[in-house]
CSV table of C-alpha atoms in Angstrom, one decimal:
chain,number,residue,atom,x,y,z
A,57,MET,CA,47.5,-66.7,-29.3
A,58,GLN,CA,46.0,-63.3,-29.8
A,59,LYS,CA,48.6,-60.5,-29.1
A,60,ILE,CA,47.1,-57.6,-27.1
A,61,GLU,CA,48.6,-54.2,-26.5
A,62,LEU,CA,48.2,-52.6,-23.1
A,63,ASP,CA,49.0,-49.1,-24.3
A,64,ASN,CA,46.0,-46.8,-24.7
A,65,LYS,CA,43.6,-49.4,-23.2
A,66,THR,CA,41.1,-49.3,-20.4
A,67,ILE,CA,42.1,-52.0,-17.9
A,68,PHE,CA,39.8,-53.0,-15.0
A,69,VAL,CA,41.6,-54.6,-12.0
A,70,THR,CA,39.4,-56.0,-9.2
A,71,GLY,CA,41.0,-56.4,-5.7
A,72,ALA,CA,43.1,-53.3,-6.5
A,73,ALA,CA,44.0,-52.6,-2.8
A,74,GLY,CA,44.9,-56.3,-2.3
A,75,PHE,CA,48.5,-57.6,-2.2
A,76,ILE,CA,48.8,-58.8,-5.8
A,77,GLY,CA,46.3,-56.2,-7.2
A,78,SER,CA,48.1,-53.2,-5.9
A,79,ASN,CA,51.4,-54.5,-7.2
A,80,LEU,CA,49.9,-55.1,-10.6
A,81,VAL,CA,48.4,-51.6,-10.8
A,82,LYS,CA,51.8,-50.1,-9.9
A,83,ARG,CA,53.4,-52.1,-12.7
A,84,LEU,CA,50.7,-51.1,-15.2
A,85,PHE,CA,51.2,-47.4,-14.3
A,86,ARG,CA,54.8,-47.9,-15.5
A,87,ASP,CA,54.3,-50.2,-18.5
A,88,ALA,CA,50.9,-49.4,-20.0
A,89,LYS,CA,51.3,-46.0,-21.7
A,90,ASN,CA,48.2,-43.7,-21.8
A,91,ALA,CA,46.1,-46.5,-20.2
A,92,THR,CA,43.1,-45.8,-18.0
A,93,ILE,CA,43.2,-48.1,-15.1
A,94,ILE,CA,40.0,-48.7,-13.1
A,95,GLY,CA,40.5,-50.4,-9.7
A,96,ILE,CA,37.8,-51.7,-7.3
A,97,ASP,CA,38.1,-53.1,-3.8
A,98,ASN,CA,35.6,-53.4,-1.0
A,99,MET,CA,38.3,-52.7,1.7
A,100,ASN,CA,36.8,-55.4,4.0
A,101,ASP,CA,38.4,-56.1,7.4
A,102,TYR,CA,39.4,-59.8,6.8
A,103,TYR,CA,42.8,-58.4,7.7
A,104,ASP,CA,44.2,-55.1,8.9
A,105,VAL,CA,42.6,-52.4,6.7
A,106,SER,CA,45.5,-50.0,7.3
A,107,LEU,CA,47.6,-52.3,5.0
A,108,LYS,CA,45.1,-51.9,2.2
A,109,GLU,CA,45.0,-48.1,2.8
A,110,TYR,CA,48.8,-48.1,2.7
A,111,ARG,CA,48.9,-49.9,-0.6
A,112,LEU,CA,46.3,-47.4,-2.0
A,113,SER,CA,48.3,-44.4,-0.8
A,114,GLU,CA,51.3,-45.9,-2.6
A,115,LEU,CA,49.3,-46.0,-5.8
A,116,ARG,CA,48.1,-42.4,-5.3
A,117,VAL,CA,51.7,-41.3,-4.9
A,118,LYS,CA,52.9,-43.4,-7.9
A,119,ASN,CA,50.1,-42.0,-10.0
A,120,GLU,CA,50.9,-38.4,-9.2
A,121,GLU,CA,54.5,-39.1,-10.2
A,122,LEU,CA,53.5,-40.5,-13.6
A,123,ARG,CA,50.5,-38.3,-14.3
A,124,MET,CA,52.6,-36.1,-16.8
A,125,SER,CA,52.7,-39.2,-19.1
A,126,GLY,CA,48.9,-39.2,-19.4
A,127,ASP,CA,48.2,-42.2,-17.1
A,128,LYS,CA,44.7,-42.2,-15.6
A,129,TRP,CA,43.7,-44.0,-12.3
A,130,VAL,CA,40.2,-44.4,-11.0
A,131,PHE,CA,39.5,-46.2,-7.7
A,132,VAL,CA,36.0,-47.4,-6.8
A,133,LYS,CA,35.3,-48.5,-3.3
A,134,GLY,CA,32.8,-51.2,-3.9
A,135,ASP,CA,32.1,-55.0,-4.0
A,136,ILE,CA,32.2,-57.2,-7.0
A,137,ALA,CA,29.2,-59.1,-5.5
A,138,ASP,CA,27.1,-56.0,-6.1
A,139,LYS,CA,25.9,-56.5,-9.7
A,140,ALA,CA,24.8,-52.9,-10.1
A,141,THR,CA,28.2,-51.6,-9.2
A,142,ILE,CA,30.0,-53.9,-11.7
A,143,ASP,CA,27.5,-53.2,-14.5
A,144,GLY,CA,27.9,-49.4,-13.8
A,145,ILE,CA,31.7,-49.6,-14.1
A,146,PHE,CA,31.4,-51.6,-17.4
A,147,GLU,CA,28.8,-49.2,-18.7
A,148,GLU,CA,30.8,-46.1,-17.9
A,149,TYR,CA,34.3,-47.2,-18.7
A,150,ARG,CA,34.0,-50.1,-21.2
A,151,PRO,CA,37.2,-51.9,-20.1
A,152,GLN,CA,38.9,-53.9,-22.9
A,153,ILE,CA,41.0,-56.0,-20.4
A,154,VAL,CA,39.7,-57.3,-17.1
A,155,VAL,CA,41.9,-58.8,-14.4
A,156,ASN,CA,39.8,-60.3,-11.6
A,157,LEU,CA,41.9,-60.6,-8.4
A,158,ALA,CA,39.2,-59.8,-6.0
A,159,ALA,CA,38.3,-62.9,-3.9
A,160,GLN,CA,37.9,-64.0,-0.4
A,161,ALA,CA,41.2,-65.7,0.2
A,162,GLY,CA,42.4,-68.2,2.8
A,163,VAL,CA,41.9,-71.9,3.3
A,164,ARG,CA,41.3,-71.9,7.1
A,165,TYR,CA,38.8,-68.9,7.0
A,166,SER,CA,36.6,-70.8,4.5
A,167,ILE,CA,36.0,-73.5,7.2
A,168,THR,CA,34.5,-71.0,9.6
A,169,ASN,CA,33.1,-68.3,7.3
A,170,PRO,CA,31.8,-70.0,4.1
A,171,ASP,CA,29.4,-67.2,3.3
A,172,ALA,CA,32.2,-64.8,2.4
A,173,TYR,CA,33.5,-67.2,-0.2
A,174,ILE,CA,30.1,-67.7,-1.9
A,175,GLN,CA,29.5,-64.0,-2.1
A,176,SER,CA,32.9,-62.9,-3.5
A,177,ASN,CA,34.3,-65.9,-5.3
A,178,LEU,CA,31.1,-67.2,-6.9
A,179,ILE,CA,28.5,-64.4,-7.1
A,180,GLY,CA,31.2,-61.8,-7.6
A,181,PHE,CA,32.9,-63.7,-10.3
A,182,TYR,CA,29.5,-64.4,-12.0
A,183,ASN,CA,28.9,-60.6,-12.1
A,184,ILE,CA,32.3,-60.1,-13.8
A,185,LEU,CA,31.5,-62.8,-16.4
A,186,GLU,CA,28.1,-61.4,-17.1
A,187,ALA,CA,29.5,-57.9,-17.6
A,188,CYS,CA,32.2,-59.3,-19.9
A,189,ARG,CA,29.4,-61.0,-21.9
A,190,HIS,CA,27.3,-57.8,-22.3
A,191,TYR,CA,30.3,-55.4,-22.8
A,192,PRO,CA,32.7,-57.6,-24.8
A,193,VAL,CA,36.3,-57.6,-23.6
A,194,GLU,CA,39.5,-58.5,-25.4
A,195,HIS,CA,40.8,-60.6,-22.5
A,196,LEU,CA,39.5,-61.7,-19.1
A,197,VAL,CA,42.4,-62.8,-16.8
A,198,TYR,CA,41.4,-64.1,-13.3
A,199,ALA,CA,43.0,-65.5,-10.2
A,200,SER,CA,42.6,-69.2,-9.5
A,201,SER,CA,44.8,-71.0,-6.9
A,202,SER,CA,47.2,-73.9,-6.4
A,203,SER,CA,44.5,-75.0,-3.8
A,204,VAL,CA,42.5,-76.5,-6.7
A,205,TYR,CA,45.0,-79.4,-6.8
A,206,GLY,CA,43.6,-80.5,-3.4
A,207,SER,CA,44.6,-84.0,-2.4
A,208,ASN,CA,46.4,-84.8,-5.8
A,209,LYS,CA,49.4,-87.1,-5.1
A,210,LYS,CA,51.2,-86.5,-8.4
A,211,ILE,CA,53.8,-83.7,-8.3
A,212,PRO,CA,54.7,-81.3,-9.7
A,213,TYR,CA,51.1,-80.1,-10.2
A,214,SER,CA,50.3,-79.7,-13.9
A,215,THR,CA,47.4,-77.9,-15.5
A,216,ASP,CA,46.8,-81.1,-17.4
A,217,ASP,CA,46.0,-83.0,-14.1
A,218,LYS,CA,42.4,-83.6,-13.1
A,219,VAL,CA,41.5,-81.4,-10.1
A,220,ASP,CA,38.3,-82.9,-8.7
A,221,ASN,CA,39.4,-83.4,-5.1
A,222,PRO,CA,39.3,-80.0,-3.3
A,223,VAL,CA,40.0,-80.2,0.4
A,224,SER,CA,38.5,-76.7,1.3
A,225,LEU,CA,35.5,-74.6,0.2
A,226,TYR,CA,38.0,-72.0,-0.9
A,227,ALA,CA,39.6,-74.5,-3.3
A,228,ALA,CA,36.1,-75.5,-4.5
A,229,THR,CA,35.2,-71.9,-5.3
A,230,LYS,CA,38.4,-71.4,-7.3
A,231,LYS,CA,37.8,-74.6,-9.3
A,232,SER,CA,34.3,-73.3,-9.9
A,233,ASN,CA,35.7,-70.1,-11.3
A,234,GLU,CA,37.6,-72.1,-13.9
A,235,LEU,CA,34.5,-74.0,-14.8
A,236,MET,CA,32.3,-70.9,-15.1
A,237,ALA,CA,35.0,-69.1,-17.2
A,238,HIS,CA,35.1,-72.1,-19.5
A,239,ALA,CA,31.4,-72.1,-20.0
A,240,TYR,CA,31.3,-68.3,-20.8
A,241,SER,CA,34.3,-68.7,-23.1
A,242,LYS,CA,32.5,-71.4,-25.0
A,243,LEU,CA,29.0,-69.8,-25.0
A,244,TYR,CA,30.0,-66.2,-25.6
A,245,ASN,CA,33.5,-66.4,-27.2
A,246,ILE,CA,35.1,-64.5,-24.3
A,247,PRO,CA,38.9,-65.0,-24.2
A,248,SER,CA,39.7,-66.0,-20.6
A,249,THR,CA,42.8,-67.1,-18.8
A,250,GLY,CA,42.9,-68.5,-15.3
A,251,LEU,CA,46.1,-68.2,-13.2
A,252,ARG,CA,46.8,-70.8,-10.4
A,253,PHE,CA,49.0,-68.8,-8.0
A,254,PHE,CA,51.3,-70.7,-5.7
A,255,THR,CA,51.9,-69.3,-2.1
A,256,VAL,CA,52.6,-65.6,-2.9
A,257,TYR,CA,54.7,-63.6,-0.5
A,258,GLY,CA,56.6,-60.3,-0.3
A,259,PRO,CA,56.5,-56.8,1.2
A,260,ALA,CA,53.1,-55.4,2.3
A,261,GLY,CA,51.6,-58.9,1.8
A,262,ARG,CA,48.7,-60.6,3.6
A,263,PRO,CA,49.0,-60.9,7.4
A,264,ASP,CA,47.1,-64.2,7.3
A,265,MET,CA,49.9,-65.8,5.3
A,266,ALA,CA,52.4,-67.9,7.3
A,267,TYR,CA,55.5,-65.7,6.9
A,268,PHE,CA,53.7,-62.5,8.0
A,269,GLY,CA,51.8,-64.2,10.8
A,270,PHE,CA,55.0,-65.9,12.1
A,271,THR,CA,56.8,-62.5,12.1
A,272,ASN,CA,54.0,-60.8,14.0
A,273,LYS,CA,54.1,-63.6,16.7
A,274,LEU,CA,57.9,-63.7,16.9
A,275,VAL,CA,58.0,-59.9,17.4
A,276,LYS,CA,55.5,-60.3,20.3
A,277,GLY,CA,57.6,-63.2,21.8
A,278,ASP,CA,54.8,-65.7,21.1
A,279,THR,CA,55.3,-69.3,20.0
A,280,ILE,CA,54.8,-70.1,16.3
A,281,GLN,CA,53.2,-73.4,15.3
A,282,ILE,CA,54.7,-75.2,12.4
A,283,PHE,CA,52.2,-77.7,11.0
A,284,ASN,CA,52.7,-81.3,10.0
A,285,TYR,CA,55.8,-81.3,12.3
A,286,GLY,CA,57.6,-79.1,9.7
A,287,ASN,CA,57.2,-81.7,6.9
A,288,CYS,CA,55.3,-79.4,4.6
A,289,GLN,CA,56.7,-78.1,1.4
A,290,ARG,CA,55.5,-74.9,-0.3
A,291,ASP,CA,56.2,-73.5,-3.7
A,292,PHE,CA,56.8,-69.9,-2.5
A,293,THR,CA,56.4,-67.3,-5.2
A,294,TYR,CA,57.7,-63.7,-4.9
A,295,VAL,CA,55.0,-61.1,-5.7
A,296,ASP,CA,57.1,-59.4,-8.4
A,297,ASP,CA,57.4,-62.8,-10.2
A,298,ILE,CA,53.6,-63.2,-10.0
A,299,VAL,CA,53.0,-59.7,-11.4
A,300,GLU,CA,55.5,-60.3,-14.2
A,301,GLY,CA,53.6,-63.5,-15.2
A,302,VAL,CA,50.2,-61.7,-15.0
A,303,VAL,CA,51.4,-58.8,-17.2
A,304,ARG,CA,52.8,-61.2,-19.8
A,305,ILE,CA,49.6,-63.3,-19.9
A,306,MET,CA,47.4,-60.2,-20.1
A,307,GLN,CA,49.1,-59.5,-23.5
A,308,GLY,CA,48.4,-63.0,-24.9
A,309,ALA,CA,44.8,-64.0,-25.1
A,310,PRO,CA,43.6,-67.5,-26.2
A,311,GLU,CA,42.7,-67.3,-29.8
A,312,LYS,CA,39.2,-67.4,-31.1
A,313,LEU,CA,38.9,-70.5,-33.3
A,314,THR,CA,36.1,-72.4,-34.9
A,315,GLY,CA,35.7,-76.2,-34.4
A,316,ASP,CA,34.8,-78.8,-37.0
A,317,ASP,CA,31.1,-78.3,-36.1
A,318,GLY,CA,31.3,-74.7,-37.1
A,319,LEU,CA,30.9,-73.6,-33.6
A,320,PRO,CA,33.5,-71.6,-31.6
A,321,LEU,CA,36.1,-73.5,-29.6
A,322,PRO,CA,36.3,-71.9,-26.2
A,323,PRO,CA,39.2,-69.3,-26.2
A,324,TYR,CA,40.2,-70.6,-22.7
A,325,ALA,CA,43.5,-71.3,-20.9
A,326,VAL,CA,44.8,-72.0,-17.4
A,327,TYR,CA,48.4,-71.6,-16.2
A,328,ASN,CA,50.4,-72.2,-13.1
A,329,ILE,CA,52.5,-69.3,-11.8
A,330,GLY,CA,54.9,-70.8,-9.2
A,331,ASN,CA,58.5,-70.9,-8.4
A,332,ASN,CA,58.8,-74.5,-9.5
A,333,GLN,CA,60.9,-75.2,-6.4
A,334,PRO,CA,59.2,-76.3,-3.2
A,335,GLU,CA,60.9,-75.3,0.0
A,336,ASN,CA,60.6,-77.2,3.3
A,337,LEU,CA,58.7,-75.2,5.9
A,338,LEU,CA,61.5,-75.5,8.5
A,339,ASN,CA,64.1,-74.2,6.0
A,340,PHE,CA,61.7,-71.4,5.1
A,341,VAL,CA,61.2,-70.4,8.8
A,342,ASP,CA,65.0,-70.6,9.4
A,343,ILE,CA,65.7,-68.1,6.5
A,344,LEU,CA,62.8,-65.9,7.7
A,345,GLN,CA,64.2,-65.6,11.2
A,346,GLN,CA,67.8,-64.9,9.9
A,347,GLU,CA,66.4,-62.1,7.7
A,348,LEU,CA,64.3,-60.7,10.5
A,349,VAL,CA,67.4,-60.5,12.7
A,350,ARG,CA,69.4,-59.0,9.8
A,351,ALA,CA,66.8,-56.3,9.3
A,352,GLY,CA,66.7,-55.5,13.0
A,353,VAL,CA,63.1,-56.7,13.5
A,354,LEU,CA,64.3,-59.3,16.0
A,355,PRO,CA,67.4,-58.9,18.3
A,356,GLU,CA,70.6,-60.8,17.4
A,357,ASP,CA,70.4,-63.0,20.5
A,358,TYR,CA,66.7,-64.0,19.8
A,359,ASP,CA,66.1,-67.6,21.0
A,360,PHE,CA,64.3,-68.9,18.0
A,361,GLU,CA,64.2,-72.5,19.1
A,362,ALA,CA,62.2,-71.5,22.3
A,363,HIS,CA,59.5,-69.9,20.1
A,364,LYS,CA,58.7,-72.7,17.7
A,365,GLN,CA,56.4,-75.6,18.2
A,366,LEU,CA,55.9,-78.6,15.8
A,367,VAL,CA,52.3,-79.6,15.6
A,368,PRO,CA,50.1,-82.0,13.4
A,369,MET,CA,48.6,-81.1,10.1
A,370,GLN,CA,45.4,-79.0,10.2
A,371,PRO,CA,42.1,-79.4,8.2
A,372,GLY,CA,42.2,-78.0,4.6
A,373,ASP,CA,46.0,-78.1,4.3
A,374,VAL,CA,48.1,-80.2,1.9
A,375,PRO,CA,51.6,-81.5,2.6
A,376,VAL,CA,53.2,-80.3,-0.7
A,377,THR,CA,52.5,-77.6,-3.4
A,378,TYR,CA,54.8,-77.7,-6.4
A,379,ALA,CA,54.1,-75.9,-9.7
A,380,ASP,CA,54.8,-77.4,-13.1
A,381,THR,CA,55.5,-74.1,-15.1
A,382,SER,CA,56.4,-75.7,-18.4
A,383,ALA,CA,53.3,-74.3,-20.2
A,384,LEU,CA,54.1,-70.8,-18.9
A,385,GLU,CA,57.6,-71.2,-20.2
A,386,ARG,CA,56.5,-72.6,-23.5
A,387,ASP,CA,53.8,-69.9,-24.3
A,388,PHE,CA,55.3,-66.8,-22.6
A,389,GLY,CA,59.0,-67.6,-22.3
A,390,TYR,CA,58.8,-66.9,-18.5
A,391,LYS,CA,59.6,-68.8,-15.3
A,392,PRO,CA,59.6,-67.2,-11.8
A,393,SER,CA,63.1,-67.2,-10.3
A,394,THR,CA,63.4,-65.0,-7.2
A,395,SER,CA,65.1,-67.0,-4.4
A,396,LEU,CA,63.5,-67.4,-1.1
A,397,ARG,CA,66.2,-65.5,0.7
A,398,THR,CA,66.0,-62.5,-1.7
A,399,GLY,CA,62.2,-62.4,-1.3
A,400,LEU,CA,62.2,-62.8,2.5
A,401,ARG,CA,64.9,-60.1,2.8
A,402,ALA,CA,62.7,-57.6,0.9
A,403,PHE,CA,59.8,-58.5,3.2
A,404,ALA,CA,61.9,-58.2,6.4
A,405,GLU,CA,63.3,-54.8,5.3
A,406,TRP,CA,59.7,-53.6,4.5
A,407,TYR,CA,58.4,-54.9,7.8
A,408,ALA,CA,61.1,-53.1,9.8
A,409,GLU,CA,60.3,-49.8,8.0
A,410,PHE,CA,56.5,-50.1,8.1
A,411,TYR,CA,56.2,-51.1,11.8
A,412,LYS,CA,59.2,-49.1,13.1
C-alpha cells in the first residue's frame, strides 16, 4: 500500500454540500494541515436545498475559525456531469487526491427518474476518471454502495462476493463505477479505491433516508410505513464512522505494481464501510422514537403504535444489508463502532435544534 500524506495537498471533494461530503470536508479542515480543499456540488433539489445550504454555511464558519492555520477552501457550484467544469477545476487546481461523493442517491427515486442517475453516476463519474487520467492524481477515492450486493443471499456481504444481481438502476450505476474505475486503473495506472457505504445516518442527514423521513412524518402526526412487515435488517453506519474510514483510506492508495507480463497490475481496491451489526427495522424505529421523545421532538405521551403501519416489501429493496469489514480492519486497523442509540440520539438532538 502506498502511504499518502494529506498535509500540504490539494484535495478535490465532489458532493461537498452533501451529507457525507460536508462532514468529510469539515474533518479535512481539522486534519489536513495547509491543504487546499476544492469542493463542488450542483445543489440540486432532490431534497430540501436549505439543508445543503446549512451544511455549506457550517463549512464557511469552520473555515473562518481555522483560517489562521493556513487552510484554504474553495467551493464551486457546478455539476460533475459538465465536462468543461471538471476539466477547468483540474486544470486550475491540479488536485493530488480526489474523493468522488457526488451522485444521484436513492433506490426508489431511480425507478421513476432514471435520467438523473445516468447523468450524475455514469457521465459524471466518467468525467472524473478522464480528468484523473489527463491530470494524474495520487489517489482517487469514490463512493460505491452496499446496494451493489443486490439479491445476494450470502451474508455478511464480502467484497470477494460476485455482485452481478443489482435490483435497482441505482445499484447498477454504482457497480458500473467500480468497473469503470478498474478499467482506468488498469489502462492508466490510476490508484483508485471504491467504498461500499452501508446505510449512513446522523445529524443533518438526507431527508429521503428512513430515519429522517419517519421523524418528519411522526412530527406531523402522519403514519409511517415499515416495509416487509418490519422484517428488514439494515447495517446502520453513523456518519462520523464513515468519515473516519474515508480519511484513513485516502491515506493508503493501492500500490502500483507490475505483473508477470511486464504490464501494470491495476492499483485498485474496494472496501465495505459498515457497522458489521445489522439492526432489525422495528428495533431501529423503537430506539428512534425513544430518542425523539427524549430530545423533545415528540411529546412524552406520543402514541407511537397508532402511527405505524406494517406493509409488504417494495421494489428495489432487499431484506438484509450486513457488511463484512474484515478487509478494512486488516488493511487500515479500523472498524466502525458507534451504537445505534448514540447515533440516533445525536440526530434527534440536532433535529430538535434545527427545526425548533
